[in-house]
XYZ file of C-alpha atoms in Angstrom:
690
model
C -39.468 -43.826 -3.036
C -38.805 -40.938 -0.671
C -35.284 -40.252 0.529
C -34.620 -40.758 4.238
C -34.932 -37.557 6.298
C -32.219 -36.063 8.322
C -33.265 -36.100 12.093
C -31.101 -33.106 13.013
C -32.381 -31.027 10.170
C -35.987 -31.984 11.061
C -35.546 -31.104 14.676
C -33.939 -27.841 13.726
C -36.654 -26.974 11.420
C -39.385 -27.845 13.899
C -37.666 -25.814 16.676
C -37.368 -22.661 14.643
C -39.994 -22.969 11.938
C -37.387 -22.098 9.288
C -36.522 -23.849 6.051
C -32.782 -24.475 5.944
C -30.416 -25.718 3.406
C -28.605 -28.402 5.594
C -28.933 -30.038 8.886
C -27.738 -27.574 11.547
C -28.995 -25.913 14.729
C -30.754 -22.609 14.763
C -31.016 -20.270 17.734
C -34.508 -19.770 19.043
C -34.339 -15.901 19.562
C -34.157 -13.762 16.435
C -32.927 -16.711 14.255
C -32.700 -14.692 10.969
C -29.828 -12.292 10.076
C -30.096 -9.839 7.277
C -26.788 -9.480 5.791
C -25.219 -6.915 3.341
C -22.523 -8.603 1.189
C -19.337 -6.858 0.459
C -17.868 -6.934 -3.136
C -20.708 -8.665 -4.939
C -21.791 -7.907 -8.510
C -23.994 -4.853 -8.857
C -27.280 -6.617 -9.437
C -26.752 -8.430 -6.215
C -26.285 -5.333 -4.221
C -29.099 -5.992 -1.636
C -29.621 -7.549 1.703
C -29.654 -11.372 1.877
C -31.106 -13.418 4.812
C -29.189 -16.214 6.591
C -29.934 -18.476 9.564
C -28.188 -17.845 12.837
C -26.514 -20.837 14.412
C -25.416 -21.336 18.059
C -21.867 -20.666 16.870
C -22.791 -17.292 15.536
C -25.481 -16.416 18.210
C -23.455 -13.382 19.224
C -23.899 -11.718 15.891
C -25.164 -8.179 16.183
C -25.899 -5.418 13.612
C -22.604 -3.987 12.362
C -20.457 -7.167 12.886
C -18.399 -8.821 10.253
C -19.442 -12.398 9.177
C -18.512 -14.909 6.501
C -21.277 -16.584 4.578
C -21.427 -18.886 1.504
C -22.634 -17.214 -1.559
C -22.571 -18.490 -5.110
C -20.225 -21.290 -3.811
C -17.737 -18.866 -2.475
C -16.777 -17.633 1.043
C -17.920 -13.983 1.143
C -17.604 -11.223 3.657
C -20.765 -9.534 4.919
C -22.032 -7.115 7.444
C -25.052 -7.825 9.682
C -27.846 -5.332 9.027
C -30.319 -6.570 11.745
C -31.606 -9.778 13.455
C -35.222 -10.819 12.574
C -37.601 -13.252 14.165
C -38.646 -14.620 10.937
C -37.546 -14.501 7.230
C -39.267 -12.451 4.607
C -38.891 -15.215 2.025
C -39.939 -18.797 1.935
C -36.703 -20.017 0.429
C -34.429 -22.272 2.562
C -31.828 -20.286 4.488
C -28.173 -21.045 4.528
C -26.328 -20.629 7.881
C -23.986 -17.846 8.901
C -20.765 -19.521 8.169
C -18.550 -17.819 10.783
C -18.559 -14.672 12.975
C -15.306 -12.853 11.952
C -15.122 -10.552 14.980
C -17.451 -9.318 17.781
C -16.529 -5.688 16.985
C -19.376 -3.466 15.613
C -17.310 -2.133 12.832
C -20.255 -0.563 10.939
C -22.727 0.956 13.362
C -26.226 1.547 11.950
C -25.583 5.221 11.364
C -22.532 4.505 9.358
C -24.342 1.872 7.331
C -26.995 4.519 6.446
C -24.062 6.839 5.413
C -22.608 4.224 3.090
C -26.092 3.532 1.554
C -26.461 7.220 0.895
C -23.095 7.641 -0.561
C -23.692 4.790 -2.885
C -26.983 6.321 -4.004
C -25.433 9.585 -4.761
C -22.497 8.057 -6.498
C -24.522 5.598 -8.583
C -22.515 2.830 -7.025
C -23.069 -0.175 -4.823
C -23.089 -0.290 -1.120
C -20.711 -3.169 -1.112
C -18.129 -1.031 -2.913
C -18.546 1.821 -0.384
C -18.030 -0.584 2.424
C -14.782 -1.595 0.993
C -13.829 2.097 1.112
C -15.098 2.528 4.755
C -13.484 -0.676 6.202
C -9.850 -1.422 6.393
C -8.943 -5.233 6.084
C -9.215 -6.987 9.422
C -5.890 -7.909 11.072
C -6.215 -10.525 13.773
C -2.946 -9.850 15.502
C -3.739 -6.108 15.709
C -7.218 -6.856 17.075
C -5.828 -9.199 19.705
C -3.194 -6.600 20.718
C -5.667 -3.786 20.981
C -8.061 -5.931 23.101
C -5.314 -6.561 25.485
C -4.562 -2.843 25.583
C -8.293 -2.012 26.115
C -8.421 -4.361 29.122
C -5.215 -2.928 30.550
C -6.564 0.605 30.189
C -9.814 -0.354 31.814
C -7.902 -1.851 34.850
C -5.755 1.234 35.090
C -8.851 3.496 35.223
C -10.529 1.400 37.832
C -7.419 1.459 40.119
C -6.627 5.117 39.579
C -10.191 6.189 40.139
C -9.358 9.687 38.944
C -10.749 11.877 36.176
C -9.211 11.874 32.663
C -6.785 14.752 32.509
C -7.986 17.595 30.362
C -6.155 18.768 27.402
C -3.565 21.495 27.914
C -5.215 24.953 27.967
C -4.824 27.146 24.962
C -3.988 30.890 25.151
C -6.201 32.998 27.211
C -8.491 34.947 24.799
C -8.034 38.072 27.031
C -4.249 38.003 26.333
C -4.352 37.399 22.515
C -6.984 37.264 19.822
C -6.889 33.731 18.156
C -7.201 33.713 14.331
C -10.462 31.929 14.338
C -12.033 34.629 16.572
C -11.767 37.122 13.715
C -14.301 35.197 11.510
C -17.863 36.161 12.360
C -20.007 33.120 13.041
C -17.328 30.538 13.800
C -17.741 30.597 17.566
C -21.554 30.152 17.133
C -20.886 27.097 14.846
C -18.679 25.591 17.397
C -21.197 26.349 20.232
C -23.907 24.478 18.343
C -21.658 21.411 17.298
C -23.010 18.310 18.782
C -26.468 19.773 19.639
C -29.263 17.322 19.179
C -31.814 19.990 18.357
C -32.164 22.665 15.776
C -30.548 22.870 12.342
C -27.124 21.313 11.758
C -24.485 24.061 11.410
C -22.480 23.991 8.315
C -20.067 26.640 6.917
C -17.308 27.508 4.602
C -14.484 29.726 5.638
C -11.807 31.214 3.247
C -8.840 32.119 5.438
C -6.727 35.251 5.113
C -3.226 34.486 3.965
C -1.872 35.361 7.460
C -4.051 32.723 9.258
C -2.840 29.164 9.029
C -5.419 26.465 8.813
C -3.790 24.248 11.329
C -4.145 26.959 14.021
C -7.781 27.563 13.208
C -8.582 23.810 13.221
C -6.691 23.172 16.435
C -8.570 26.014 18.140
C -11.863 24.697 16.958
C -11.015 21.284 18.309
C -9.987 22.650 21.604
C -13.243 24.519 21.951
C -15.343 21.267 21.997
C -16.424 19.601 25.055
C -14.318 16.775 26.199
C -17.008 14.032 25.392
C -17.507 15.285 21.822
C -15.509 13.815 18.792
C -13.912 15.655 15.820
C -12.739 14.495 12.433
C -10.369 16.461 10.234
C -9.647 15.460 6.542
C -6.851 17.026 4.599
C -5.749 16.160 1.049
C -2.105 15.637 1.643
C -0.278 13.619 4.126
C 1.955 16.575 4.834
C -1.015 18.723 5.767
C -2.201 16.009 8.166
C 1.313 15.799 9.837
C 1.401 19.580 10.247
C -1.923 19.618 12.108
C -0.693 16.663 14.147
C 2.304 18.552 15.328
C 0.211 21.537 16.325
C -2.157 19.323 18.283
C 0.626 17.510 19.963
C 2.171 20.858 21.032
C -1.168 21.720 22.695
C -1.413 18.435 24.426
C -4.585 17.281 22.539
C -4.745 13.608 22.168
C -5.538 12.407 18.635
C -5.083 9.516 16.158
C -3.888 9.865 12.607
C -5.643 7.439 10.184
C -4.147 7.456 6.667
C -3.051 5.107 3.963
C 0.599 5.366 4.818
C 0.570 2.853 7.641
C 0.766 -0.831 7.169
C -2.248 -3.058 7.474
C -1.517 -3.977 11.144
C -1.006 -0.547 12.398
C -3.912 0.813 10.340
C -6.363 -1.738 11.849
C -5.148 -1.112 15.430
C -5.692 2.694 14.915
C -9.042 1.896 13.331
C -10.054 -0.235 16.354
C -8.869 2.389 18.898
C -11.185 4.936 17.127
C -13.912 2.347 17.095
C -13.908 1.714 20.747
C -13.603 5.524 21.573
C -10.078 5.578 22.940
C -9.606 8.899 21.302
C -12.103 11.623 20.286
C -10.054 13.445 17.589
C -9.094 11.754 14.324
C -6.878 13.241 11.502
C -6.352 11.784 8.130
C -6.478 12.051 4.387
C -9.279 10.836 1.981
C -9.658 7.421 3.602
C -10.244 8.946 7.036
C -13.673 10.392 5.913
C -15.351 7.141 7.161
C -13.502 6.981 10.433
C -15.979 5.704 13.123
C -15.449 8.688 15.535
C -17.508 8.222 18.647
C -20.006 11.038 19.275
C -18.810 12.939 16.231
C -19.765 16.608 16.684
C -17.391 18.498 14.206
C -16.112 17.423 10.857
C -13.457 19.662 9.160
C -12.230 19.586 5.571
C -9.289 21.490 4.487
C -8.819 22.478 0.829
C -12.027 20.662 -0.515
C -11.149 21.547 -4.123
C -7.923 19.524 -4.181
C -8.122 16.731 -6.471
C -6.523 14.368 -4.038
C -9.800 14.241 -2.164
C -11.409 12.553 -5.306
C -11.700 8.771 -4.663
C -10.031 6.865 -7.516
C -11.930 3.545 -6.584
C -15.438 2.741 -7.413
C -17.933 4.441 -6.886
C -15.576 7.420 -6.916
C -17.253 9.510 -4.231
C -15.673 12.938 -3.316
C -14.728 13.317 0.349
C -17.076 16.333 0.352
C -19.992 14.011 -0.432
C -18.978 11.541 2.336
C -18.746 14.434 4.860
C -22.173 15.814 3.828
C -23.867 12.397 4.253
C -22.257 12.020 7.658
C -23.230 15.547 8.670
C -26.939 14.757 7.758
C -27.038 11.352 9.357
C -24.979 12.009 12.520
C -25.959 15.638 12.841
C -22.332 16.811 13.209
C -21.272 20.379 12.422
C -19.368 20.819 9.069
C -16.688 23.333 8.371
C -14.936 23.682 5.133
C -11.530 25.621 5.420
C -9.556 26.882 2.323
C -7.121 29.442 1.170
C -9.183 30.291 -1.913
C -12.961 30.330 -2.707
C -14.244 27.131 -4.211
C -16.852 27.107 -6.972
C -18.716 24.090 -5.472
C -18.727 25.591 -1.837
C -19.828 28.962 -3.231
C -22.761 27.322 -5.076
C -23.702 25.427 -1.843
C -23.596 28.805 0.042
C -25.804 30.494 -2.647
C -28.321 27.613 -2.160
C -28.402 28.133 1.563
C -26.696 24.766 2.419
C -23.612 26.494 3.869
C -23.005 29.790 5.603
C -20.081 31.888 4.423
C -18.043 33.049 7.425
C -16.288 36.408 6.665
C -13.588 37.992 8.826
C -13.836 41.309 10.796
C -12.349 43.989 8.421
C -8.848 44.847 9.340
C -5.677 46.391 7.783
C -4.657 44.520 4.629
C -1.011 44.704 5.585
C -1.783 42.564 8.730
C -3.522 39.687 7.046
C -1.631 39.262 3.794
C 1.595 39.970 1.997
C 2.091 42.732 -0.502
C 0.972 41.341 -3.776
C 1.982 42.996 -7.096
C 1.448 41.812 -10.594
C 3.883 42.450 -13.322
C 1.767 45.009 -15.202
C 2.427 47.164 -18.432
C 3.894 50.001 -16.317
C 6.592 47.690 -14.648
C 7.425 46.107 -18.079
C 7.788 49.387 -19.810
C 9.874 50.902 -17.081
C 12.340 47.889 -17.129
C 12.638 47.985 -20.851
C 13.196 44.804 -23.102
C 13.875 42.461 -20.125
C 10.527 43.282 -18.659
C 8.959 41.000 -21.387
C 11.071 38.134 -20.416
C 10.293 35.058 -18.310
C 12.422 36.254 -15.338
C 12.349 40.090 -15.440
C 14.681 42.180 -13.422
C 11.752 43.079 -11.070
C 11.627 39.395 -10.180
C 15.208 39.357 -9.320
C 14.824 42.331 -7.052
C 11.963 40.640 -5.141
C 14.265 37.565 -4.670
C 17.145 39.763 -3.480
C 15.045 41.713 -1.039
C 13.561 38.552 0.319
C 16.765 36.755 0.790
C 17.983 39.594 3.132
C 15.130 38.482 5.563
C 14.638 34.689 4.919
C 13.855 31.979 2.437
C 12.094 32.920 -0.895
C 9.574 30.727 -2.640
C 9.452 30.533 -6.424
C 6.342 28.628 -7.789
C 6.532 27.202 -11.284
C 3.756 25.333 -13.232
C 3.739 21.722 -12.941
C 5.089 19.820 -15.901
C 3.012 17.558 -18.007
C -0.109 19.827 -18.368
C -1.946 19.439 -21.797
C -1.576 22.747 -23.623
C -4.695 24.496 -24.178
C -5.623 26.323 -27.580
C -5.989 30.081 -27.430
C -6.486 33.098 -29.807
C -3.087 34.398 -30.924
C -4.392 38.059 -30.566
C -6.409 38.143 -27.225
C -5.462 34.886 -25.738
C -9.057 33.710 -25.082
C -9.115 29.975 -24.848
C -10.921 28.167 -27.714
C -14.074 26.291 -26.612
C -16.433 24.085 -28.410
C -19.546 25.991 -29.421
C -21.582 22.921 -28.741
C -20.661 21.662 -25.240
C -18.167 24.407 -24.151
C -15.312 21.985 -23.550
C -11.730 23.251 -24.483
C -10.780 22.491 -28.178
C -7.702 20.614 -29.040
C -5.422 20.153 -31.978
C -5.103 16.867 -33.963
C -1.383 16.770 -34.505
C 0.785 19.727 -35.283
C -1.317 21.110 -38.246
C -4.416 19.126 -37.738
C -7.935 20.558 -37.362
C -9.502 21.767 -34.102
C -11.859 19.154 -32.436
C -13.520 18.609 -29.210
C -12.661 15.463 -27.102
C -16.041 15.615 -25.254
C -18.656 15.630 -28.072
C -16.338 14.849 -31.026
C -17.146 17.952 -32.937
C -14.671 19.094 -35.622
C -14.353 22.926 -35.724
C -12.981 23.984 -39.146
C -14.243 27.486 -39.203
C -13.363 28.529 -35.648
C -13.501 32.218 -34.803
C -12.687 33.727 -31.429
C -15.872 34.901 -29.717
C -13.935 38.005 -28.232
C -12.066 39.447 -31.292
C -13.374 37.420 -34.144
C -10.006 36.353 -35.381
C -9.407 32.813 -36.743
C -5.667 32.224 -35.769
C -4.989 30.063 -32.742
C -1.971 28.715 -30.945
C -1.012 26.258 -28.254
C -0.131 27.923 -24.922
C 3.155 26.296 -24.220
C 3.718 25.201 -20.654
C 7.145 24.429 -19.234
C 9.902 25.940 -16.887
C 12.320 23.094 -16.542
C 15.438 25.350 -16.426
C 14.099 27.655 -13.697
C 16.359 26.266 -11.043
C 19.367 26.456 -13.323
C 18.677 30.097 -14.244
C 18.313 31.118 -10.659
C 21.366 29.194 -9.609
C 23.450 31.049 -12.130
C 21.992 34.418 -10.919
C 22.474 33.576 -7.261
C 25.431 31.266 -7.187
C 26.119 31.672 -3.432
C 22.607 31.055 -2.282
C 21.308 27.561 -1.222
C 18.774 26.422 -3.717
C 16.239 23.520 -3.184
C 13.767 21.981 -5.666
C 10.584 20.397 -4.442
C 7.992 18.442 -6.545
C 8.105 16.281 -9.628
C 11.089 14.040 -10.003
C 12.904 15.819 -7.104
C 10.236 14.539 -4.621
C 8.981 16.232 -1.504
C 10.986 18.749 0.659
C 10.370 18.584 4.368
C 9.253 21.759 6.035
C 12.287 21.683 8.484
C 14.631 21.178 5.505
C 14.196 24.655 4.210
C 17.388 26.771 4.897
C 17.047 30.130 6.611
C 18.024 32.154 3.433
C 17.453 30.015 0.443
C 15.565 29.871 -2.714
C 12.880 27.175 -2.988
C 11.648 26.230 -6.492
C 8.475 24.162 -6.116
C 5.485 22.972 -8.341
C 1.950 23.819 -7.153
C 1.027 21.714 -4.195
C 4.645 20.677 -3.450
C 5.624 23.881 -1.637
C 7.267 23.114 1.819
C 6.028 25.333 4.759
C 8.896 26.584 6.873
C 8.015 27.517 10.457
C 8.839 31.190 10.021
C 7.248 31.354 6.505
C 8.879 32.813 3.362
C 10.093 36.396 3.225
C 8.926 36.661 -0.463
C 7.180 34.781 -3.108
C 7.471 34.584 -6.932
C 4.762 33.142 -9.061
C 6.242 32.512 -12.364
C 4.596 31.534 -15.740
C 1.165 32.615 -14.614
C -0.160 32.530 -18.099
C 0.968 28.900 -18.549
C -0.780 27.676 -15.417
C -3.962 29.324 -16.741
C -3.512 27.558 -20.059
C -4.434 24.009 -18.963
C -6.951 22.422 -21.249
C -9.718 22.137 -18.631
C -12.770 24.278 -18.064
C -11.761 25.039 -14.534
C -8.060 26.049 -15.249
C -8.521 29.613 -14.037
C -10.198 28.641 -10.653
C -7.575 25.890 -10.165
C -4.670 28.383 -10.888
C -6.114 30.866 -8.381
C -6.316 28.099 -5.753
C -2.727 27.136 -6.475
C -1.466 30.635 -6.267
C -3.371 31.488 -3.031
C -1.869 28.314 -1.516
C 1.627 29.620 -2.167
C 0.652 33.087 -0.909
C -0.580 31.690 2.289
C 3.033 30.618 3.058
C 4.473 34.096 2.791
C 4.661 36.529 5.691
C 2.374 39.423 6.011
C 3.195 42.850 4.582
C 3.791 44.158 8.152
C 6.536 41.497 8.501
C 8.088 42.512 5.088
C 6.377 39.814 3.041
C 5.851 40.427 -0.646
C 4.713 38.428 -3.755
C 5.221 39.234 -7.397
C 2.964 37.576 -10.056
C 4.716 37.302 -13.526
C 1.896 37.080 -16.086
C -0.634 39.029 -17.976
C -1.813 41.399 -15.191
C -5.118 42.192 -16.910
C -6.465 38.665 -16.762
C -9.320 38.321 -14.220
C -7.615 35.474 -12.328
C -4.397 37.475 -11.788
C -6.278 40.698 -10.855
C -8.166 38.595 -8.262
C -4.893 37.893 -6.485
C -4.015 41.535 -6.120
C -7.555 42.492 -4.912
C -8.289 41.737 -1.302
C -11.326 39.361 -0.713
C -12.935 40.489 -4.066
C -15.844 38.317 -5.195
C -15.743 39.725 -8.683
C -13.699 36.864 -10.263
C -15.778 33.978 -8.766
C -19.031 35.816 -9.598
C -17.941 36.025 -13.211
C -16.893 32.448 -13.279
C -20.255 31.311 -11.928
C -22.063 33.582 -14.414
C -20.080 32.067 -17.206
C -20.678 28.576 -16.104
C -24.418 29.197 -15.724
C -24.641 30.615 -19.323
C -22.541 27.554 -20.623
C -24.555 25.079 -18.442
C -21.399 23.839 -16.818
C -21.058 22.403 -13.278
C -22.234 23.294 -10.611
C -25.244 24.412 -12.745
C -25.480 20.943 -14.180
C -24.990 17.345 -12.947
C -22.471 15.565 -15.164
C -21.659 11.841 -15.601
C -18.843 10.237 -17.550
C -19.097 6.809 -19.120
C -15.810 5.275 -20.297
C -15.217 1.684 -21.654
C -14.907 -0.548 -24.548
C -16.437 0.941 -27.652
C -19.312 -1.524 -28.097
C -19.943 -1.736 -24.253
C -20.215 2.091 -24.065
C -22.684 2.225 -27.075
C -24.782 -0.622 -25.725
C -25.015 0.990 -22.362
C -26.322 4.151 -23.776
C -28.783 2.376 -25.915
C -30.330 0.353 -23.066
C -30.118 2.692 -20.046
C -33.264 4.567 -19.397
C -32.007 8.074 -18.787
C -34.288 10.888 -17.305
C -35.993 13.102 -19.919
C -33.897 16.147 -20.858
C -30.534 14.477 -20.343
C -27.915 15.683 -22.761
C -25.779 12.915 -24.242
C -22.456 13.946 -25.823
C -20.629 11.176 -27.586
C -19.605 8.430 -27.390
C -16.231 9.644 -28.830
C -13.303 7.379 -29.436
C -10.368 7.998 -26.951
C -6.936 9.078 -28.041
C -3.553 7.732 -26.904
C -1.580 4.467 -27.151
C -3.609 2.777 -24.381
C -6.975 3.888 -25.599
C -7.428 1.671 -28.613
C -11.056 0.478 -28.920
C -12.210 2.666 -26.029
C -14.805 5.398 -26.033
C -16.200 8.050 -23.766
C -19.680 9.669 -23.488
C -20.651 12.547 -21.209
C -24.212 13.023 -19.817
C -25.632 16.205 -18.473
C -28.730 17.073 -16.443
C -29.905 19.825 -14.334
C -28.846 19.548 -10.671
C -32.379 19.401 -9.302
C -32.922 15.999 -10.976
C -29.413 14.681 -10.084
C -30.895 11.785 -8.004
C -32.938 10.644 -11.011
C -29.704 10.536 -13.087
C -27.855 8.618 -10.389
C -30.713 6.076 -9.998
C -31.036 5.605 -13.718
C -27.289 4.812 -13.964
C -27.198 2.600 -10.964
C -30.102 0.594 -12.517
C -28.386 0.369 -15.864
C -25.195 -0.846 -14.248
C -27.197 -3.490 -12.326
C -29.024 -4.602 -15.471
C -25.812 -4.854 -17.357
C -24.326 -6.981 -14.691
C -27.379 -9.328 -14.610
C -27.071 -9.820 -18.343
C -23.396 -10.590 -18.048
C -22.673 -8.036 -20.818
C -19.255 -8.235 -22.321
C -16.634 -5.424 -22.148
C -15.409 -3.195 -19.411
C -17.402 0.099 -18.390
C -16.768 2.752 -15.877
C -19.393 5.256 -14.728
C -18.559 8.273 -12.725
C -20.624 11.100 -11.497
C -19.128 14.548 -11.317
C -15.676 13.694 -12.448
C -13.237 16.479 -11.917
C -11.672 16.312 -15.383
C -14.658 15.733 -17.596
C -14.497 18.998 -19.592
């Protein structure tokens, strides 16, 4: 006997021609909605179709909706409205229209899809990174503000006031004007035709990035948008102060605000209330209207690495936005980046060089503690704080504050030759070697190789030692030497020190990245324990050390204003010699040549797989990797919290990077569909893999 039919359901089906799961009305025009779900399992990361009801008839592409999926109330984003479904399955209704705001425009959705593909992740996870949680009260308050602003504009019937004019170029040369090609990039920003301008610019120490970025924003037309991403909140605050002084309206979007304030700022950006947006890593997805210029400061900083799945780098997000939205892309930095240099060598970026000028005007006087200075000083010249360093501090205190940079505590000691100090590397995968205990054998944490018969490739000796890192008593030693001088410590357990809190004539002891930037800059700088900073157990320790040092040097006055910097370390090391030379490419050329020979990034695409031992092994056995992929491991992890966990490293040529990403993405989806046991994390291009 047939069950009685539901008249409401039958009439809805006849009117729309759709098969539905329950009795509800369906709109006549474009009754099907394609929805991308947020936060679903990897094997379900695809569009799903739902029926549009009269209550959700206002749904448009980019709006937030709630749907029933697997018996749960799930958030989704409308992709498009369709006249008919692509499947013969019965459609469930759109449960609720969360908001009529188009939070993910079509261009931004394509950006999220491309970021997910490059990172071997899911679009749903990328949407989680791009969208702040909705806050109803903030949305209501901003709608009221939007209506009030519209009424005020209609009643005033006047043009929007322009930003405060900058300095007349005829009166003074702006810092950015010294870099050939920057004005051409800004002139082409926002152009719908021709190639998209993209460039990297390594600033001279005398030029502050905030000034160059502010000048670039001021040069844009009033209807064009700009986005600036910096790694640290203090960097964002510094640029915000500069823009405020110039009268340039902007919004700051960062993770420091509460959910209500953050969503209100997000909605102001979304509706185009401001054209300039600043922020840290999370601001890379900011929905800036008519985006014409994206600026990234200090791209090599590890704070721009996203710690949440699928772990995309801010650089990757901005590259995808530049391709999709045709916005100009500008990378600013105080030191050359290996990744940006490789992109420039491949023609993706243009390298902007300054017009040659006197060295004394664009950088401080930089001296390395070489053998001549050590021999001239005598036995104290071999100490950690030689007398030459004390002289630099005394001379600097006569003119202003002095910065003393010391290595960050907690670095894992690297192993090096006792004679020539060449770092010990694995002959199989080129990762740094480590010691097992105090007297244990050398072994590699990447491929698991045990190296009992190690010989230094430079001097052929067999003795190695740990390069000890540490300078916990620096502040105490300097206080004893300068008892009447104010002394401040920044970084580590002491926390951050505000720029305005730096006394006029004081010693500031800071760890790399925690240096405050006083308005008048430092009169002198001292880079201590240079060899220790170079001794981190990482393949990029030398490049990272140079970046940290140049960041500190950029805070010191130029030589014309009496600024000087002393580097206490082995002066013959290429990284330290690079500091003394002005705009030399020798060091980075050597780094790139070494990495090319060792098949290290950026000359290879690397993926890291970390998880439970059995889950890691099972994944490697089932995933269909591209031919030619090098597999290192899996190797059991060390440490109190690493019991039962393993790590494997995959390596492939960059030209086939999309093949590797697609294979890993398919493997993750297949593992999810099988409901495989154990936890597993897959990252592409992790910064600390070697």
